PDB file of C-alpha atoms in Angstrom:
ATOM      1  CA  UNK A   1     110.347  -7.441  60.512  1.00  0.00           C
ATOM      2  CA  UNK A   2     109.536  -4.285  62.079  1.00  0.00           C
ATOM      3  CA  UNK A   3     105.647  -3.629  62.131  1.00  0.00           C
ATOM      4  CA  UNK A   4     104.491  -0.385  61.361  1.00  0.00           C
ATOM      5  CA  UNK A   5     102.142   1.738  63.787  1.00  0.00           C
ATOM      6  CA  UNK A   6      99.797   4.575  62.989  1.00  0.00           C
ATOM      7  CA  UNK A   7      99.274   6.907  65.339  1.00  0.00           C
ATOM      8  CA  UNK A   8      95.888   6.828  66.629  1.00  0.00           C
ATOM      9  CA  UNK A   9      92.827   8.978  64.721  1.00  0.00           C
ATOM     10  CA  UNK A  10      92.145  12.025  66.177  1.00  0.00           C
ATOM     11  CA  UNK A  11      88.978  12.657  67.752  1.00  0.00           C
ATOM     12  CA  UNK A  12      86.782  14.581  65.333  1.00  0.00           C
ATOM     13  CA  UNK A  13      84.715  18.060  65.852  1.00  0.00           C
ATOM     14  CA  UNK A  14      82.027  19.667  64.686  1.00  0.00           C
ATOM     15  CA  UNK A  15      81.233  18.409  60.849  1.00  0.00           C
ATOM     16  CA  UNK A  16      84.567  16.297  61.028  1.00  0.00           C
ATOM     17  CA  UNK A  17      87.110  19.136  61.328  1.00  0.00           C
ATOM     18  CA  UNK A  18      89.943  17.944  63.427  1.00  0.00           C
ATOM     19  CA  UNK A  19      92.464  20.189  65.588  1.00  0.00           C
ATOM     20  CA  UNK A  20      95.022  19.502  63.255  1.00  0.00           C
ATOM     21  CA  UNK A  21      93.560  20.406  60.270  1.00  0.00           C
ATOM     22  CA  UNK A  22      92.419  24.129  61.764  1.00  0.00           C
ATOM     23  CA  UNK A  23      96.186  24.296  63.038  1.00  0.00           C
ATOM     24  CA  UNK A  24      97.247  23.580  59.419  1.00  0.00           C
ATOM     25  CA  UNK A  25      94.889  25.995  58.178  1.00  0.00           C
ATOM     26  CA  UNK A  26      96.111  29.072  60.815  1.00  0.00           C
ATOM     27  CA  UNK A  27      99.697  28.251  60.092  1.00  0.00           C
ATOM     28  CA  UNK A  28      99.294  28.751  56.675  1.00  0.00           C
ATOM     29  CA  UNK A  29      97.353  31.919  57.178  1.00  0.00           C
ATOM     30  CA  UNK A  30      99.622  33.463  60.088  1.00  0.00           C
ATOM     31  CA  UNK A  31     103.050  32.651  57.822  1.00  0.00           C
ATOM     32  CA  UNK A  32     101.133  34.323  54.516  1.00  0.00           C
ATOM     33  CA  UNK A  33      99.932  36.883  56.030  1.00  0.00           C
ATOM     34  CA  UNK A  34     104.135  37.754  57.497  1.00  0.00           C
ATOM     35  CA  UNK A  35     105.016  36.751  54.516  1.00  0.00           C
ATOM     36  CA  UNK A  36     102.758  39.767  52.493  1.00  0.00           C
ATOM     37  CA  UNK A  37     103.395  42.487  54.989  1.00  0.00           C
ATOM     38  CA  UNK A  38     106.914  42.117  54.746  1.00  0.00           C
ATOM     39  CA  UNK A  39     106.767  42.418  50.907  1.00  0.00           C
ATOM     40  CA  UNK A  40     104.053  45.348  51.166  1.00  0.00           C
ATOM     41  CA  UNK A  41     104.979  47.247  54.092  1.00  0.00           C
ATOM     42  CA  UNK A  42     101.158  47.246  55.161  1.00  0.00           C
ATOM     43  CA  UNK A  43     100.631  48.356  58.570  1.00  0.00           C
ATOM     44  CA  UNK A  44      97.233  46.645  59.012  1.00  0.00           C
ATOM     45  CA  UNK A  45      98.831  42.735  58.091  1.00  0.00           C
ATOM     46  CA  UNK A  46     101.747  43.915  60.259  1.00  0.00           C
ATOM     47  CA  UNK A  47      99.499  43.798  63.482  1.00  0.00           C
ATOM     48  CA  UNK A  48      97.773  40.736  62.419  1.00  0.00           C
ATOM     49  CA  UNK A  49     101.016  38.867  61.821  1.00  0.00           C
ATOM     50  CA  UNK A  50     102.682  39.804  65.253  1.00  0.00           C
ATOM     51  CA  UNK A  51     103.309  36.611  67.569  1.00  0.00           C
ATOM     52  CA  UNK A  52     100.814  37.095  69.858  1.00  0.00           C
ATOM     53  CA  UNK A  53      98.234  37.571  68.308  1.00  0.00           C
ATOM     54  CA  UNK A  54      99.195  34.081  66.790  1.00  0.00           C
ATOM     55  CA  UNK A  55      99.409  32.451  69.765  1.00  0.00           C
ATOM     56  CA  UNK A  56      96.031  34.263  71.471  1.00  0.00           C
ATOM     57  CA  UNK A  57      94.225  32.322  68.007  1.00  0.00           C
ATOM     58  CA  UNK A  58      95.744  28.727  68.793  1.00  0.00           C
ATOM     59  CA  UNK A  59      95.131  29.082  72.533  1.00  0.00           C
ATOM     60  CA  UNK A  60      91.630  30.172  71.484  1.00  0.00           C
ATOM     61  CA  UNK A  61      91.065  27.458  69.250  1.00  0.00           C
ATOM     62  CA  UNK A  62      92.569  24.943  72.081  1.00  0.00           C
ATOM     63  CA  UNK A  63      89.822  25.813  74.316  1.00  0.00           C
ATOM     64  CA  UNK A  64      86.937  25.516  71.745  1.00  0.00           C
ATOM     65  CA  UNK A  65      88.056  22.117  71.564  1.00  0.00           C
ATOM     66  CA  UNK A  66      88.798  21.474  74.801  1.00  0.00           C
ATOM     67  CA  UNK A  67      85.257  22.785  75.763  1.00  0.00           C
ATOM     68  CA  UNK A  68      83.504  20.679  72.910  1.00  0.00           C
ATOM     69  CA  UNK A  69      84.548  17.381  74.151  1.00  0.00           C
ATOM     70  CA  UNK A  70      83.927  18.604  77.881  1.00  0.00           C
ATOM     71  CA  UNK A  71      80.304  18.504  77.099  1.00  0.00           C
ATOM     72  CA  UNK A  72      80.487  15.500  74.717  1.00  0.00           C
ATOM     73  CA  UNK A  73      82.158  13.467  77.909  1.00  0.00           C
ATOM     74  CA  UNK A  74      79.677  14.446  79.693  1.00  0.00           C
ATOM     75  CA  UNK A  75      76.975  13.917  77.195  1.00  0.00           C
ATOM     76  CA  UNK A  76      77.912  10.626  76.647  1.00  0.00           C
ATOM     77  CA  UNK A  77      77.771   9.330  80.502  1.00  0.00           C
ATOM     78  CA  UNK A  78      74.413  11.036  80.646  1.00  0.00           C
ATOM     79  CA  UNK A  79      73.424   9.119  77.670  1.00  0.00           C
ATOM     80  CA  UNK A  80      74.387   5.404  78.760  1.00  0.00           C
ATOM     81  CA  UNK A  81      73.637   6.163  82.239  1.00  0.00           C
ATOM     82  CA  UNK A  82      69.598   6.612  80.323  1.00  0.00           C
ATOM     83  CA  UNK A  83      70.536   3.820  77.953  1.00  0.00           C
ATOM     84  CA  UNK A  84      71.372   1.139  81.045  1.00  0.00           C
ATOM     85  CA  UNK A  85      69.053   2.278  83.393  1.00  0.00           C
ATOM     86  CA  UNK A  86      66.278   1.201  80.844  1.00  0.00           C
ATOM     87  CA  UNK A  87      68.170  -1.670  79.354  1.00  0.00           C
ATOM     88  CA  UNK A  88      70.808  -3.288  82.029  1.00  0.00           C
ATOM     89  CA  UNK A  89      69.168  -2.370  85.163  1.00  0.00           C
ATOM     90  CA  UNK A  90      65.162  -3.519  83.580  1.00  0.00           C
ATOM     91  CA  UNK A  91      64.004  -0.138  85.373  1.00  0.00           C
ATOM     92  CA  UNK A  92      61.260   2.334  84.010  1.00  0.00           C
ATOM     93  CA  UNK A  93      62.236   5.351  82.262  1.00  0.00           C
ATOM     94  CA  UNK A  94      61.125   7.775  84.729  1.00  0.00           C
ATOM     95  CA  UNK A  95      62.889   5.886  87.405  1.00  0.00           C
ATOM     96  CA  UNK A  96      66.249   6.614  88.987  1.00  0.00           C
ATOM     97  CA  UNK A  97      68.519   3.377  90.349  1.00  0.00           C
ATOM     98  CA  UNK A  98      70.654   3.878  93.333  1.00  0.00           C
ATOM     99  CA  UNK A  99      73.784   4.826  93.458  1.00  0.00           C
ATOM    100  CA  UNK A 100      75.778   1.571  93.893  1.00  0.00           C
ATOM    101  CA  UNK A 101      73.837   0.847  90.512  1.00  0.00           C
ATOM    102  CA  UNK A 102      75.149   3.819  88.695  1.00  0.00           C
ATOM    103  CA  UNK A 103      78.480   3.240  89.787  1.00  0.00           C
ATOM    104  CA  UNK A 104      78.126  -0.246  88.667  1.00  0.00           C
ATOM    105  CA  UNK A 105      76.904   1.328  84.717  1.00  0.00           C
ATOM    106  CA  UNK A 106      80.344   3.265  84.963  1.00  0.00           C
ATOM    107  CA  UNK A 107      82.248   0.121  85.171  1.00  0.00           C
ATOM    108  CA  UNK A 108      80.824  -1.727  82.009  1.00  0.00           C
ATOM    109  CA  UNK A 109      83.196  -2.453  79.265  1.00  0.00           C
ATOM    110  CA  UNK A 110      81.280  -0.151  76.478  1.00  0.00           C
ATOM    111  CA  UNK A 111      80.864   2.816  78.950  1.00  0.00           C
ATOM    112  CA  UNK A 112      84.681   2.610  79.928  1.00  0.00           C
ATOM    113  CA  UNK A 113      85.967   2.108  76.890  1.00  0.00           C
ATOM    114  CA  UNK A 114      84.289   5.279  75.469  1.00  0.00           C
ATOM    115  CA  UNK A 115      84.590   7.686  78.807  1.00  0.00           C
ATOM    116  CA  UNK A 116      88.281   6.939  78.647  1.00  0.00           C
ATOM    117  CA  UNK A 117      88.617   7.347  74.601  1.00  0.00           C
ATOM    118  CA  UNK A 118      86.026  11.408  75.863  1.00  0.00           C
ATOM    119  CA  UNK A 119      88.595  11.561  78.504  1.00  0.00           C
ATOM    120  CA  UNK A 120      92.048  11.020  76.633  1.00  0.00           C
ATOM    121  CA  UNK A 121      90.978  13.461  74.047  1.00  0.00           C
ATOM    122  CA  UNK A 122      89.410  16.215  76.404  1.00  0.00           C
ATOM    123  CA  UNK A 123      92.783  16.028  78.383  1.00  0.00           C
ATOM    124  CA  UNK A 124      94.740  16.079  74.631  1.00  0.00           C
ATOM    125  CA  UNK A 125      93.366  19.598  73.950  1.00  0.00           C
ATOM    126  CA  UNK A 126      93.285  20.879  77.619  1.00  0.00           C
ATOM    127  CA  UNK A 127      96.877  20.374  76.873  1.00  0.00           C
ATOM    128  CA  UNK A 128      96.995  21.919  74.205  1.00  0.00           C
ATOM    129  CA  UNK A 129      95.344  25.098  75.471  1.00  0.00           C
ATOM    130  CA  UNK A 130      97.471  25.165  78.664  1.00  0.00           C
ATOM    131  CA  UNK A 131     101.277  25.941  76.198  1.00  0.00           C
ATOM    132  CA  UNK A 132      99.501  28.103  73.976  1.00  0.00           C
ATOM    133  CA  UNK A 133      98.027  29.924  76.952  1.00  0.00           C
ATOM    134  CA  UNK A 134     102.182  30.078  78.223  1.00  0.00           C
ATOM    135  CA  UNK A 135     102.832  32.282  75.778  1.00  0.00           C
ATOM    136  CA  UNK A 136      99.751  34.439  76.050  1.00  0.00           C
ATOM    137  CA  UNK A 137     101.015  35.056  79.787  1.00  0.00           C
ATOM    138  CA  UNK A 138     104.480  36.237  78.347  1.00  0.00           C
ATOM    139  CA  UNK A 139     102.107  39.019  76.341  1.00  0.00           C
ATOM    140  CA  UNK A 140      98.797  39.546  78.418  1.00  0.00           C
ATOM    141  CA  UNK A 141     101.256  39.439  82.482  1.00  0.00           C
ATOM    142  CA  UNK A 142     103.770  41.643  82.688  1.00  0.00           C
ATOM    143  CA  UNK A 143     107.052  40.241  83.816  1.00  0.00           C
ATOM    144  CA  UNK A 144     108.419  40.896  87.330  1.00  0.00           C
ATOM    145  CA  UNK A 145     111.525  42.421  86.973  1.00  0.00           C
ATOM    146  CA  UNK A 146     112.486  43.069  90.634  1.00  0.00           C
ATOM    147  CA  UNK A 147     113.075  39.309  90.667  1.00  0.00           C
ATOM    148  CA  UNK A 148     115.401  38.735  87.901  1.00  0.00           C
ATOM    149  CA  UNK A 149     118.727  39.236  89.679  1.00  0.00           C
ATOM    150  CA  UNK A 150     117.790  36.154  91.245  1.00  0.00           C
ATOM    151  CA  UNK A 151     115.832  34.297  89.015  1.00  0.00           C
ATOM    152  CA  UNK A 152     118.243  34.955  85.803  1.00  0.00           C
ATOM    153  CA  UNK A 153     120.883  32.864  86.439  1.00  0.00           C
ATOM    154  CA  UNK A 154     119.026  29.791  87.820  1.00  0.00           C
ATOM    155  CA  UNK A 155     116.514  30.243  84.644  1.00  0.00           C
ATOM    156  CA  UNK A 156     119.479  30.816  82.228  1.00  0.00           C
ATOM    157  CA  UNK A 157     120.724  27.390  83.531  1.00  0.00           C
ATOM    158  CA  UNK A 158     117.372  25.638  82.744  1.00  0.00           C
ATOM    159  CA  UNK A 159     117.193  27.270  79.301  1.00  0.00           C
ATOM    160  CA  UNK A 160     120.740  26.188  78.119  1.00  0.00           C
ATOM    161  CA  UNK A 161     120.540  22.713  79.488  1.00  0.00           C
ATOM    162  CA  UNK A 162     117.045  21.904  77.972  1.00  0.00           C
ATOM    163  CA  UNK A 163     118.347  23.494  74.998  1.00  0.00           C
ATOM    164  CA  UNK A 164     121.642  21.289  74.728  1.00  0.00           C
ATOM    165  CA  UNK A 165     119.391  18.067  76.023  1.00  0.00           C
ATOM    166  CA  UNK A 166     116.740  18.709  73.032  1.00  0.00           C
ATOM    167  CA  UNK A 167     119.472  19.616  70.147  1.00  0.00           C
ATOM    168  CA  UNK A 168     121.255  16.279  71.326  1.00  0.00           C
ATOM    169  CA  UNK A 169     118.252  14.133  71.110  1.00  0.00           C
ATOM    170  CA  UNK A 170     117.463  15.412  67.616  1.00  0.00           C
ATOM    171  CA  UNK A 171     120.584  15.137  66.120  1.00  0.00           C
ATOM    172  CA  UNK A 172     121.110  11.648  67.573  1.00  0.00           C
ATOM    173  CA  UNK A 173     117.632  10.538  66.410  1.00  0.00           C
ATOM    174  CA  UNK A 174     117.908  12.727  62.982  1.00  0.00           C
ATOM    175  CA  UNK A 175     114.231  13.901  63.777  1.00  0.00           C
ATOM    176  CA  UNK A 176     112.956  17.251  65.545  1.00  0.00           C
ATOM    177  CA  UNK A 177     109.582  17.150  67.291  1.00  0.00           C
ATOM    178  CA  UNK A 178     108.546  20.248  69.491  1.00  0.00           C
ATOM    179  CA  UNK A 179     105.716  18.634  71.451  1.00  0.00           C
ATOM    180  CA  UNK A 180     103.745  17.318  68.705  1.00  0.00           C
ATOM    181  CA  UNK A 181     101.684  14.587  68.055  1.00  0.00           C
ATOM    182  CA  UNK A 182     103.432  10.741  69.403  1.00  0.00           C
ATOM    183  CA  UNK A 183     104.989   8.975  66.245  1.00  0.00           C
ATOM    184  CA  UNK A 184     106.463   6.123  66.112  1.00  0.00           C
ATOM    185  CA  UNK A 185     110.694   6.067  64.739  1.00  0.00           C
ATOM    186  CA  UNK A 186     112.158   3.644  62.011  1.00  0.00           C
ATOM    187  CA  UNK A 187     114.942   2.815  64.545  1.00  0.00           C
ATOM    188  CA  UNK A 188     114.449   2.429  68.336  1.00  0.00           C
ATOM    189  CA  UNK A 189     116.955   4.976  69.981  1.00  0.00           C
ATOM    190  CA  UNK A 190     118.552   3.395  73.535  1.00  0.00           C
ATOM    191  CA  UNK A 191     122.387   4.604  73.393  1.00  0.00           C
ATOM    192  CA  UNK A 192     123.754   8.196  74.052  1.00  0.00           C
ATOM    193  CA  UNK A 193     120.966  10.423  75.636  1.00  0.00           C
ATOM    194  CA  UNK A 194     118.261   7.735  75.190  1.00  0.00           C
ATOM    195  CA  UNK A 195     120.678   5.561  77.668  1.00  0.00           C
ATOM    196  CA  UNK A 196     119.561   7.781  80.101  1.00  0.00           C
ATOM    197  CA  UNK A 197     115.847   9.040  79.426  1.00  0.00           C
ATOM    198  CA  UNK A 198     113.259   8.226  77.854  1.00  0.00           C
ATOM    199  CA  UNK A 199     111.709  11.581  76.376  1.00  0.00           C
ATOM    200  CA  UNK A 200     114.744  13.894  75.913  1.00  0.00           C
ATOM    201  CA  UNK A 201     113.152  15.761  73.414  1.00  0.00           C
ATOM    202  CA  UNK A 202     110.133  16.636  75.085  1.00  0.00           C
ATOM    203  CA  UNK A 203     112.250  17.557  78.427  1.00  0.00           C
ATOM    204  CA  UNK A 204     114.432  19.459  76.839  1.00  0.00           C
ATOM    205  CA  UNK A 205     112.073  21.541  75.063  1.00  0.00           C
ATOM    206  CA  UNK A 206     109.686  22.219  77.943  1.00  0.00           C
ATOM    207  CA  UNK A 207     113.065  23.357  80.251  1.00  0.00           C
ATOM    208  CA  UNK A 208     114.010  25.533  77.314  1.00  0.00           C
ATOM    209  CA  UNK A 209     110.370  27.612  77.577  1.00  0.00           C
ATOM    210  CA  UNK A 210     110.224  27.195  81.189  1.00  0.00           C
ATOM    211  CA  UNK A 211     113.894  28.424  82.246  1.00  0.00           C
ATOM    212  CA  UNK A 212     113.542  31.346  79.731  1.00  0.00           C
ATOM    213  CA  UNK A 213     110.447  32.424  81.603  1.00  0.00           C
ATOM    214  CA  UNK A 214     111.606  32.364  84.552  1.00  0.00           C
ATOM    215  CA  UNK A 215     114.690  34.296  83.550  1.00  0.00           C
ATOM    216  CA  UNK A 216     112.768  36.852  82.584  1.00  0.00           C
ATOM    217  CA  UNK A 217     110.699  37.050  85.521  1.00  0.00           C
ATOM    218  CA  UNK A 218     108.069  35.711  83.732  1.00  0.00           C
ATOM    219  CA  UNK A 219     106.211  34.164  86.787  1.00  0.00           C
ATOM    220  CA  UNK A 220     102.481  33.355  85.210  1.00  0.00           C
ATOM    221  CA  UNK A 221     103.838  32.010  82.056  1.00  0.00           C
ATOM    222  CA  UNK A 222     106.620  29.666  83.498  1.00  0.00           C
ATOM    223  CA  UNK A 223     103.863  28.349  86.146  1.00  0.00           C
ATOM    224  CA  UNK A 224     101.160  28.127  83.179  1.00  0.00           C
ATOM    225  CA  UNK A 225     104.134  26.200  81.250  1.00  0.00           C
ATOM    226  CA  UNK A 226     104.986  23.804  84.058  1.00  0.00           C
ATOM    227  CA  UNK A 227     100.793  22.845  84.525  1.00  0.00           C
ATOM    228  CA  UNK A 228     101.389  22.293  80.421  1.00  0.00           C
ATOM    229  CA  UNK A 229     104.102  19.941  81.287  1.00  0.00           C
ATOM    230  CA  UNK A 230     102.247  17.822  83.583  1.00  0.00           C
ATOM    231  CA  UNK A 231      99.251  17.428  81.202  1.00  0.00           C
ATOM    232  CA  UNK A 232     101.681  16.047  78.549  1.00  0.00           C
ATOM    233  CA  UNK A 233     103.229  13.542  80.855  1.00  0.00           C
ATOM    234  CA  UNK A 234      99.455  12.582  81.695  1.00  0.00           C
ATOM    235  CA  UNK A 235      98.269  12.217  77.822  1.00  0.00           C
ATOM    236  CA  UNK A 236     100.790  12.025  75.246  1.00  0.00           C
ATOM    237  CA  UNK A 237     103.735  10.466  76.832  1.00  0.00           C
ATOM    238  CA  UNK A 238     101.874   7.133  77.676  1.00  0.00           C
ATOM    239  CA  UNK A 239     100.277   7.397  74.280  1.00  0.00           C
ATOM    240  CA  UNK A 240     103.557   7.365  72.654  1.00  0.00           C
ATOM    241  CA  UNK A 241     104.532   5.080  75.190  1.00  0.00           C
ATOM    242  CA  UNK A 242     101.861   2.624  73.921  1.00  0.00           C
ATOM    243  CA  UNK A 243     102.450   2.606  70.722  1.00  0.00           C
ATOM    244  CA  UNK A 244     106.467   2.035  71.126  1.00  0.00           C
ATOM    245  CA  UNK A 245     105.593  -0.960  72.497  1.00  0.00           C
ATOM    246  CA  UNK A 246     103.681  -2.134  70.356  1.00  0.00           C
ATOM    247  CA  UNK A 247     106.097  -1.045  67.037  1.00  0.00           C
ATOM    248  CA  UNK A 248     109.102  -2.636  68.894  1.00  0.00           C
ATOM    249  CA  UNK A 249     107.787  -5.450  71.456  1.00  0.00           C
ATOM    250  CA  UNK A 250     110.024  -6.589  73.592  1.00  0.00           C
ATOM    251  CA  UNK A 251     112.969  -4.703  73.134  1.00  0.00           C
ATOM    252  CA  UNK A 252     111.047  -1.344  73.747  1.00  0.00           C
ATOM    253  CA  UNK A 253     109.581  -3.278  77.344  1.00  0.00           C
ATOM    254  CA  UNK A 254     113.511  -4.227  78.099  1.00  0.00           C
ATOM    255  CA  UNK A 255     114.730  -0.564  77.565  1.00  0.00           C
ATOM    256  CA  UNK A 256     112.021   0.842  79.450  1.00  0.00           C
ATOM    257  CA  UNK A 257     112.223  -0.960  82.133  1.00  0.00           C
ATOM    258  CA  UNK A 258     115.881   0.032  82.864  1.00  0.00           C
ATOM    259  CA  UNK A 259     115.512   3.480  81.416  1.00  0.00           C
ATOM    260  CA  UNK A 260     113.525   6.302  83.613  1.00  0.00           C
ATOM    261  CA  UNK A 261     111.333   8.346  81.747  1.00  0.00           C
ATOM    262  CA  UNK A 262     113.356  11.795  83.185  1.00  0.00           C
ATOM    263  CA  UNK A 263     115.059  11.326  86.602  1.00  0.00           C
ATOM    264  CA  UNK A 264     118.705  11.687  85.167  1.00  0.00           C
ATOM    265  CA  UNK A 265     118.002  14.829  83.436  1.00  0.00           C
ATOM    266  CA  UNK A 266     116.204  16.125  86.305  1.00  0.00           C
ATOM    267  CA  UNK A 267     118.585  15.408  88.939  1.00  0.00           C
ATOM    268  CA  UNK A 268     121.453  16.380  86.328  1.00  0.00           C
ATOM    269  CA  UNK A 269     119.744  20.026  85.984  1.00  0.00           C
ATOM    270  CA  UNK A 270     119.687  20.121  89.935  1.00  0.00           C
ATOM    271  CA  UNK A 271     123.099  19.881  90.427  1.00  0.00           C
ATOM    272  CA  UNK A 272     123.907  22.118  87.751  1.00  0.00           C
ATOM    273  CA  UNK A 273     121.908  24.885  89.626  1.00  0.00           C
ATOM    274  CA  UNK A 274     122.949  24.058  92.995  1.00  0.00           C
ATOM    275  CA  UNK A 275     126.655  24.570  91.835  1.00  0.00           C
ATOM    276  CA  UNK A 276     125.787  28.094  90.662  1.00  0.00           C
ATOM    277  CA  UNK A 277     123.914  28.829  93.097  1.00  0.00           C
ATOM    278  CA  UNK A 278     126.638  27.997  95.847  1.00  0.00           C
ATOM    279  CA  UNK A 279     129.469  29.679  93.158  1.00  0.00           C
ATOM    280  CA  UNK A 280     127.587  33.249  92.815  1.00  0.00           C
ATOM    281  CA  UNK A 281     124.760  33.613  95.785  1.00  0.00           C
ATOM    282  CA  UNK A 282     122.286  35.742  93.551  1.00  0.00           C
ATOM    283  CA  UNK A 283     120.600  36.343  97.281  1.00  0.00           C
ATOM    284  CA  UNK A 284     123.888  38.279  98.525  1.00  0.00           C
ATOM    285  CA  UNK A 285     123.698  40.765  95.857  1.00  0.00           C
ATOM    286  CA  UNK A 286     121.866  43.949  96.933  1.00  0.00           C
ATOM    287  CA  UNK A 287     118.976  45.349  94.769  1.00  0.00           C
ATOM    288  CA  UNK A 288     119.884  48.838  93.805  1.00  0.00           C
ATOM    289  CA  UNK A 289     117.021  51.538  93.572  1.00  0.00           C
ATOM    290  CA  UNK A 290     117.529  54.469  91.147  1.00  0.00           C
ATOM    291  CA  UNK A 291     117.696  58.051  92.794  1.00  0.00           C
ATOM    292  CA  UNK A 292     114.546  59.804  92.308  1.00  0.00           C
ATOM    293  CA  UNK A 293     115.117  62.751  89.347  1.00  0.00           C
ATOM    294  CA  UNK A 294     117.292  66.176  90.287  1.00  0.00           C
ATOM    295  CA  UNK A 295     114.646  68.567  91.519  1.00  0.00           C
ATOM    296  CA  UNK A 296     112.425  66.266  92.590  1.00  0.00           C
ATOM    297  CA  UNK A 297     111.637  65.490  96.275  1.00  0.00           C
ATOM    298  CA  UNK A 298     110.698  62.298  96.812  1.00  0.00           C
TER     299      UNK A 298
END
């Protein structure tokens, strides 16, 4: 019988207001307030409602977070770094131990068990802040244009194949997740594009955003997306990882073992691009520079 796995609480704020529940709340806000301008035609909810203004809010409310458990990380090293030096190391308050003796506080299970729960959950919403800050690049940095004759087809490529390699995924698993929190299936998927990775969804959707900014010669916002990506491999995959194995024991730990978490895809994707870029040579075609206007010396 299959158990069944929560996914873990999420790390409270200030008077017990979590992330998601604010990102409930400006969902519901953002989508009423579309929802009223289109009926009413007012200007002023028509400004508030545009997308990035949406996405400025949630990268906004990203950072508070991230920011808030910043200090309470390091508020709570500072506080059983006091608590030991009184307690564990029998030394007097105003004292300070050496430094072999504070590193030797860090390693206690209590300490580590509650830096790494600080740590997890500051590196959650630094996530978090990094996409949402993606798409305030595609608003606030203005795209480079004089590169997209050679960064359009290459990013085009990207777009469509993490596109085709996320649609896949969710059809096969009948479930559509764009990078949300880990849960935990009914079924353990390890045929079709699970035979060959591990998170198809989540790599498909992050080459989707990434190859359509760089097609669009969005530099800052693919390179803000691809820091995003690497923060999610660092917190939520293991995370979802974890509690996999734990939902489907041993038959997750076979699967996983024989299944990389995104090589094929990756070195799928190269191929792809290295065959268009050896079929068109984007670096052969001349950029051409509009004539100044007639009567104008330039």
């Amino acid at each position: 019988m299959q158990r069944v796995v929560e996914a873990p609480e999420e790390p409270a704020a200030v008077l017990g207001v979590t992330f998601s529940d604010i990102y409930y709340y400006i969902n519901i806000g953002y989508w009423s307030c579309l929802l009223v301008s289109v009926l009413t035609g007012s200007d002023v909810l028509s400004q508030l409602a545009h997308f990035e203004v949406y996405t400025a809010v949630m990268c906004g409310t990203s950072l508070l977070f991230t920011l808030y458990h910043t200090v309470k990380f390091a508020g709570d090293l500072r506080r059983h770094l006091q608590l030991h030096m009184v307690q564990a190391l029998h030394t007097g308050p105003g004292k300070r131990p050496p430094p072999s003796q504070c590193r030797s506080i860090l390693t206690l299970p209590a300490v580590r068990s509650e830096a790494r729960a600080d740590w997890r959950a500051l590196l959650r919403y630094a996530w978090n802040a990094l996409f949402w800050a993606g798409f305030v690049c595609w608003y606030a940095a203005p795209p480079v244009t004089s590169i997209v004759d050679y960064t359009g087809g290459p990013g085009a490529v990207m777009c469509l194949f993490g596109a085709a390699l996320a649609v896949a995924a969710a059809l096969q698993a009948g479930m559509f997740s764009f990078m949300g929190s880990p849960s935990v299936p009914r079924r353990l998927q390890t045929g079709g594009v699970y035979a060959l990775l591990r998170h198809p969804q989540a790599l498909g959707n992050m080459m989707f955003l990434i190859g359509f900014s760089i097609a669009g010669g969005a530099l800052w916002a693919s390179l803000v997306f691809c820091l995003a990506f690497a923060f999610y491999i660092a917190t939520v995959v293991p995370a979802e990882e974890r509690m996999l194995k734990e939902a489907f024991g041993d038959e997750y730990t076979r699967w996983s073992e024989r299944v990389p978490r995104f090589a094929w895809a990756l070195v799928l994707l190269l191929l792809l691009e290295a065959l268009m870029l050896w079929r068109y040579q984007p670096w052969a075609v001349p950029i051409e520079v509009a004539p100044p206007p007639a009567g104008r010396v330039a």
